[in-house]
mmCIF file of C-alpha atoms in Angstrom:
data_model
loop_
_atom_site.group_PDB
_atom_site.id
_atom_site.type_symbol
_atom_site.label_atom_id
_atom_site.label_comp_id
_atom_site.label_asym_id
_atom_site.label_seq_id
_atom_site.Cartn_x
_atom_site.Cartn_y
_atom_site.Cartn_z
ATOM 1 C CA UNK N 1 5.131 -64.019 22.195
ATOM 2 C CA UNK N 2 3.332 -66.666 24.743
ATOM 3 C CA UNK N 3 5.466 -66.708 28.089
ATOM 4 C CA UNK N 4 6.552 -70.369 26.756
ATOM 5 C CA UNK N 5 7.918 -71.531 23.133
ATOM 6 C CA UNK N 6 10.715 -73.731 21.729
ATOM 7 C CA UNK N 7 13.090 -73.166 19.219
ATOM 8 C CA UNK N 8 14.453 -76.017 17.325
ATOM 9 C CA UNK N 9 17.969 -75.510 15.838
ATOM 10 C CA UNK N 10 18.217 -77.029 12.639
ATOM 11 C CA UNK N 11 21.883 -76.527 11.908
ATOM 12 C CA UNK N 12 24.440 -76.317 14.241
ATOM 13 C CA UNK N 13 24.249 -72.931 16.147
ATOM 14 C CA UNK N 14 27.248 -70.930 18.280
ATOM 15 C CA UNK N 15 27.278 -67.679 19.333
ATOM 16 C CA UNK N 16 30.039 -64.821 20.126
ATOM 17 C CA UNK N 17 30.516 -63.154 23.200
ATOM 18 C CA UNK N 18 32.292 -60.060 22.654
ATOM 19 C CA UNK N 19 35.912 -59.064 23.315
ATOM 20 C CA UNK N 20 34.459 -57.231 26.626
ATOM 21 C CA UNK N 21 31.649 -58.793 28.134
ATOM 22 C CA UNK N 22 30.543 -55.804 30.251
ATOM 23 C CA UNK N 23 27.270 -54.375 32.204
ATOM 24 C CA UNK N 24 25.078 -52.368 29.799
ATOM 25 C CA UNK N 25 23.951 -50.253 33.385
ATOM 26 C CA UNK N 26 27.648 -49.775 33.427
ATOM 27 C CA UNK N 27 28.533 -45.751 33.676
ATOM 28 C CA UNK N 28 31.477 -46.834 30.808
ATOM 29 C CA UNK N 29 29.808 -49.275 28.681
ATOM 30 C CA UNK N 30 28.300 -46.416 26.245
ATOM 31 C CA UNK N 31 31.354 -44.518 25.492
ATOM 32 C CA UNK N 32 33.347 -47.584 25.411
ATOM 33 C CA UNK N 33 31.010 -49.260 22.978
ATOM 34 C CA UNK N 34 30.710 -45.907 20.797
ATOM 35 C CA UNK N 35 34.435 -46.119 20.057
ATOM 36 C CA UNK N 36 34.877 -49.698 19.562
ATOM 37 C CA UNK N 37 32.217 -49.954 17.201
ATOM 38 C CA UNK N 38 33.992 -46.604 15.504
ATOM 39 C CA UNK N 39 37.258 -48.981 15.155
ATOM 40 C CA UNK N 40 39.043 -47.407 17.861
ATOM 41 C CA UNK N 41 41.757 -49.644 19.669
ATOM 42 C CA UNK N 42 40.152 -49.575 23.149
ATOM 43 C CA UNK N 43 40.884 -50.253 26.875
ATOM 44 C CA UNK N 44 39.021 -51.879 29.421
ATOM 45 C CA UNK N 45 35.944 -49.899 30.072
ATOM 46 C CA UNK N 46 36.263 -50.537 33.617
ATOM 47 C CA UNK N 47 38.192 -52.876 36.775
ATOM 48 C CA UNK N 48 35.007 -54.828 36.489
ATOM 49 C CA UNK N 49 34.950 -55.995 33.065
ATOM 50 C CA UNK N 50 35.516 -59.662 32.172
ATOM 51 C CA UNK N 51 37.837 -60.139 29.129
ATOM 52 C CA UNK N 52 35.905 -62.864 26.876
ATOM 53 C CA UNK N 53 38.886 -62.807 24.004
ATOM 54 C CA UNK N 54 35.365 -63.251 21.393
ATOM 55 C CA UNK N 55 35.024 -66.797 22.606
ATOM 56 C CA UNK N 56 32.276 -68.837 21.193
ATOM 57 C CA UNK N 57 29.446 -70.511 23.397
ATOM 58 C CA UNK N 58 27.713 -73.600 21.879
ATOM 59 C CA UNK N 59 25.195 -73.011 23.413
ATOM 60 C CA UNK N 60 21.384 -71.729 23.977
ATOM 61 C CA UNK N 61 22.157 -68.492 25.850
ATOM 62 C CA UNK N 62 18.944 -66.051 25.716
ATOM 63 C CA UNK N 63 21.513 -62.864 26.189
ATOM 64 C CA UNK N 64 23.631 -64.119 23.299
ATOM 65 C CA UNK N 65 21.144 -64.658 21.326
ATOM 66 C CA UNK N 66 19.077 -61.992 21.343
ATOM 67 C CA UNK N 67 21.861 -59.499 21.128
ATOM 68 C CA UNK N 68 22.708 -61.402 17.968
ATOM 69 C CA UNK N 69 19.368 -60.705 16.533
ATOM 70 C CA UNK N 70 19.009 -57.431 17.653
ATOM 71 C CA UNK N 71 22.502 -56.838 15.702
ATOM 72 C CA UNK N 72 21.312 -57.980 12.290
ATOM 73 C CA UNK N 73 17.703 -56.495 12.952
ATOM 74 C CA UNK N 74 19.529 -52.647 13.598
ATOM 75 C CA UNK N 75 22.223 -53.471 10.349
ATOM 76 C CA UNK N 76 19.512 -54.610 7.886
ATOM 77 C CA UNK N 77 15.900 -53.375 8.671
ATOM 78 C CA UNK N 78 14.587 -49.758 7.880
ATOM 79 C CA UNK N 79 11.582 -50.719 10.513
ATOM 80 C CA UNK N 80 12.539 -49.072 14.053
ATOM 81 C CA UNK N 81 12.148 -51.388 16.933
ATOM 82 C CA UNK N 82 13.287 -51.004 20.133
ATOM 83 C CA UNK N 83 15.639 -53.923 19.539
ATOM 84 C CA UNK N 84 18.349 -53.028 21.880
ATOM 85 C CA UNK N 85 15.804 -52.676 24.861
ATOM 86 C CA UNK N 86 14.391 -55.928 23.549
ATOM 87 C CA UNK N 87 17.927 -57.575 23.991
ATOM 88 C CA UNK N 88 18.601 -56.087 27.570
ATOM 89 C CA UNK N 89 14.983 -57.234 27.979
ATOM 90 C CA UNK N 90 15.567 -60.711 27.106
ATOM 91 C CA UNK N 91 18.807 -60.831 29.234
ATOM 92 C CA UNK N 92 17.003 -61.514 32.340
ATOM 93 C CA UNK N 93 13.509 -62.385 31.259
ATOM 94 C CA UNK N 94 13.726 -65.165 29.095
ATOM 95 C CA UNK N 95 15.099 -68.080 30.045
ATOM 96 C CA UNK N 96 16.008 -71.496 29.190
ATOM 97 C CA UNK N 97 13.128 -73.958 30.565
ATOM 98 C CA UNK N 98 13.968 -77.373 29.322
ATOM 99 C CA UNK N 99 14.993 -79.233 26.771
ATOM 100 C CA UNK N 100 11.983 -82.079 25.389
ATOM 101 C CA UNK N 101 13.479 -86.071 24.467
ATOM 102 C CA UNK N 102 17.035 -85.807 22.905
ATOM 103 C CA UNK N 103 18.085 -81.858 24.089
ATOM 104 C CA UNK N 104 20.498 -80.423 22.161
ATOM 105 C CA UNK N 105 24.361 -81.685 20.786
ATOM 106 C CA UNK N 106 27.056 -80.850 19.563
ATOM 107 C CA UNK N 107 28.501 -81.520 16.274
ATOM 108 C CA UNK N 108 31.577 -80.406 15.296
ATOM 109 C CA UNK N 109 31.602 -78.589 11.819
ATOM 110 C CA UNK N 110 34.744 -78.567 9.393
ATOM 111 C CA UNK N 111 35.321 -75.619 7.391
ATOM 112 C CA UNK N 112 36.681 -77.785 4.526
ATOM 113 C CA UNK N 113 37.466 -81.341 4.369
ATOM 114 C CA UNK N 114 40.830 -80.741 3.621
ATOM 115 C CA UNK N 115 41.793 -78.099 6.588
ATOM 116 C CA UNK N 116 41.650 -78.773 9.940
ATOM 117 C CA UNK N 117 39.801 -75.776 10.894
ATOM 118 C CA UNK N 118 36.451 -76.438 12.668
ATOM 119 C CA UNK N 119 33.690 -74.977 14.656
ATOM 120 C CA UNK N 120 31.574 -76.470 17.628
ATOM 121 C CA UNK N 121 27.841 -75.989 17.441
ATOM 122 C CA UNK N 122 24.869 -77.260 19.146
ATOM 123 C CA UNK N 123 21.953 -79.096 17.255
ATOM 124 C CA UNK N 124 18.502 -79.603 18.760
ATOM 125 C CA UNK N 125 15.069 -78.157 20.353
ATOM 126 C CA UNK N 126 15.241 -75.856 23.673
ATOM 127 C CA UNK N 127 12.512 -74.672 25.381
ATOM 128 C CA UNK N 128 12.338 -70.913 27.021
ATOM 129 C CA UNK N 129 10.328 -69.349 29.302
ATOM 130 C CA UNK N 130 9.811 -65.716 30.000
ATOM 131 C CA UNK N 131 9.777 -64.907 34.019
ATOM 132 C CA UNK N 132 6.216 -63.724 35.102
ATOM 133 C CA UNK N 133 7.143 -60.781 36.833
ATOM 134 C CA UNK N 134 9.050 -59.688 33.633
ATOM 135 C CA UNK N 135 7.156 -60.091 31.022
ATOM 136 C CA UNK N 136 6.042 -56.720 29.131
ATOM 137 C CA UNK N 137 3.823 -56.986 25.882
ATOM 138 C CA UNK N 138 5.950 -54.639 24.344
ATOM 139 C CA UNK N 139 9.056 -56.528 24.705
ATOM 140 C CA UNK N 140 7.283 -59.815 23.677
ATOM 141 C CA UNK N 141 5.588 -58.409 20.944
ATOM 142 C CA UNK N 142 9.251 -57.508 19.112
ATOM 143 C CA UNK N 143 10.866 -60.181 20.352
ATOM 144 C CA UNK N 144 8.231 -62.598 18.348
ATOM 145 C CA UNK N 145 9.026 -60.244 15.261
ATOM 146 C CA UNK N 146 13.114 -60.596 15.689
ATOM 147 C CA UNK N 147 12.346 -64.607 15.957
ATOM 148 C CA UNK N 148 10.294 -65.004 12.966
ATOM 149 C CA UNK N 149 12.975 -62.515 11.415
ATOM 150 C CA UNK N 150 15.631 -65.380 12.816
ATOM 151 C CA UNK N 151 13.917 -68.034 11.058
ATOM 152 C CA UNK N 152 15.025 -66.663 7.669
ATOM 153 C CA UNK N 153 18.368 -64.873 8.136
ATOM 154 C CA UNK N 154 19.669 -67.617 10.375
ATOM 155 C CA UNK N 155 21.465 -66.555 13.995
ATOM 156 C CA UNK N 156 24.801 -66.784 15.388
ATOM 157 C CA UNK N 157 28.711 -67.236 13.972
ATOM 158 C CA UNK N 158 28.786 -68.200 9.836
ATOM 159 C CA UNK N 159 25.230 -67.734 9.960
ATOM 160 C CA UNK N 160 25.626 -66.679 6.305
ATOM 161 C CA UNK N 161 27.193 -70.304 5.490
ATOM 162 C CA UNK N 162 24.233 -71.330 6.580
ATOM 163 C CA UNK N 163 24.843 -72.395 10.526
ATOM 164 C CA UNK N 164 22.274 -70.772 13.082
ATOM 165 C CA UNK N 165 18.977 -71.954 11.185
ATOM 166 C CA UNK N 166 16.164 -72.034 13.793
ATOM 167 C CA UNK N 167 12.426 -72.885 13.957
ATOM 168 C CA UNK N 168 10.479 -71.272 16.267
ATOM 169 C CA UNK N 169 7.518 -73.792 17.973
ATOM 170 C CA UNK N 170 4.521 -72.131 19.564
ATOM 171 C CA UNK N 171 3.476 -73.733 22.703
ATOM 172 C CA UNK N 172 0.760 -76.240 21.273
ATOM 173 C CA UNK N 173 2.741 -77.333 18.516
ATOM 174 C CA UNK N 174 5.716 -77.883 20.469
ATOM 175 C CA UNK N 175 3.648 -80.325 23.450
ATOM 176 C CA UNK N 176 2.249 -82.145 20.088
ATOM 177 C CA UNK N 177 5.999 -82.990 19.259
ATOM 178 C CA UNK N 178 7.303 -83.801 22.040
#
């Protein structure tokens, strides 16, 4: 992964924050995340915790995204990547850099046209950079493979009814279309 690429969102895109959006360095977060992923009913993991109620973000967030990959990397691959470092990787070292001509929208998407039930989603090509002083190969390196992954498994909410569909742009081929 160069330390600059695009992604172009072909469909409209939203991700999930969870219930409890909470530090991963946080002494709590493990065991907490060990039994909610088990099913438990749990608590707070700690006074500092922000309650997020699952909301979804329309928009381009590297942590949100990445996390969202990682996910469907660790439920679906049998290749073993560190894909959770990768995520906390990406968290603070990539980072949204621009956005060329138009930016990004967003549409509004209608389960059925008969219900009233509709999601908000963001359409368009953002640009990311990864911080100097960040960047490791090793984190690049898999975060190029869960991109190219992303490309054809789609990210984010209904990504299955065909929402989240990206393109990832390489550096010269982005500055030609722009």
């Amino acid at each position: 992964l160069p330390d600059r690429f695009a992604i172009r969102f072909l469909t409209p895109t939203v991700f999930r924050r969870s219930i409890f959006d909470c530090c991963p360095y946080c002494p709590y977060y493990v065991e907490y995340t060990v039994r909610a992923r088990s099913g438990e009913k749990v608590e707070k993991p700690c006074k500092y915790v922000v309650q997020c109620s699952g909301m979804l973000v329309p928009l381009p967030i590297p942590s949100l995204m990445f996390r969202n990959i990682a996910r469907i990397w660790s439920a679906f691959s049998d290749t073993h990547l560190d894909v959770q470092g990768t995520a906390r990787w990406a968290e603070n070292a990539i980072m949204v850099s621009g956005f060329p001509k138009l930016g990004i929208r967003t549409v509004r998407v209608y389960e059925h046209p008969t219900t009233n039930k509709w999601i908000v989603g963001f359409m368009g090509t953002v640009r990311f950079s990864i911080r100097e002083d960040l960047y490791k190969k090793k984190y690049a390196k898999t975060a190029a493979t869960l991109l190219k992954m992303a490309e054809i498994t789609n990210i984010g909410v209904r990504r299955t009814a065909g929402l989240g569909m990206i393109k990832y742009i390489a550096p010269k081929r982005e500055e030609q279309q722009t």
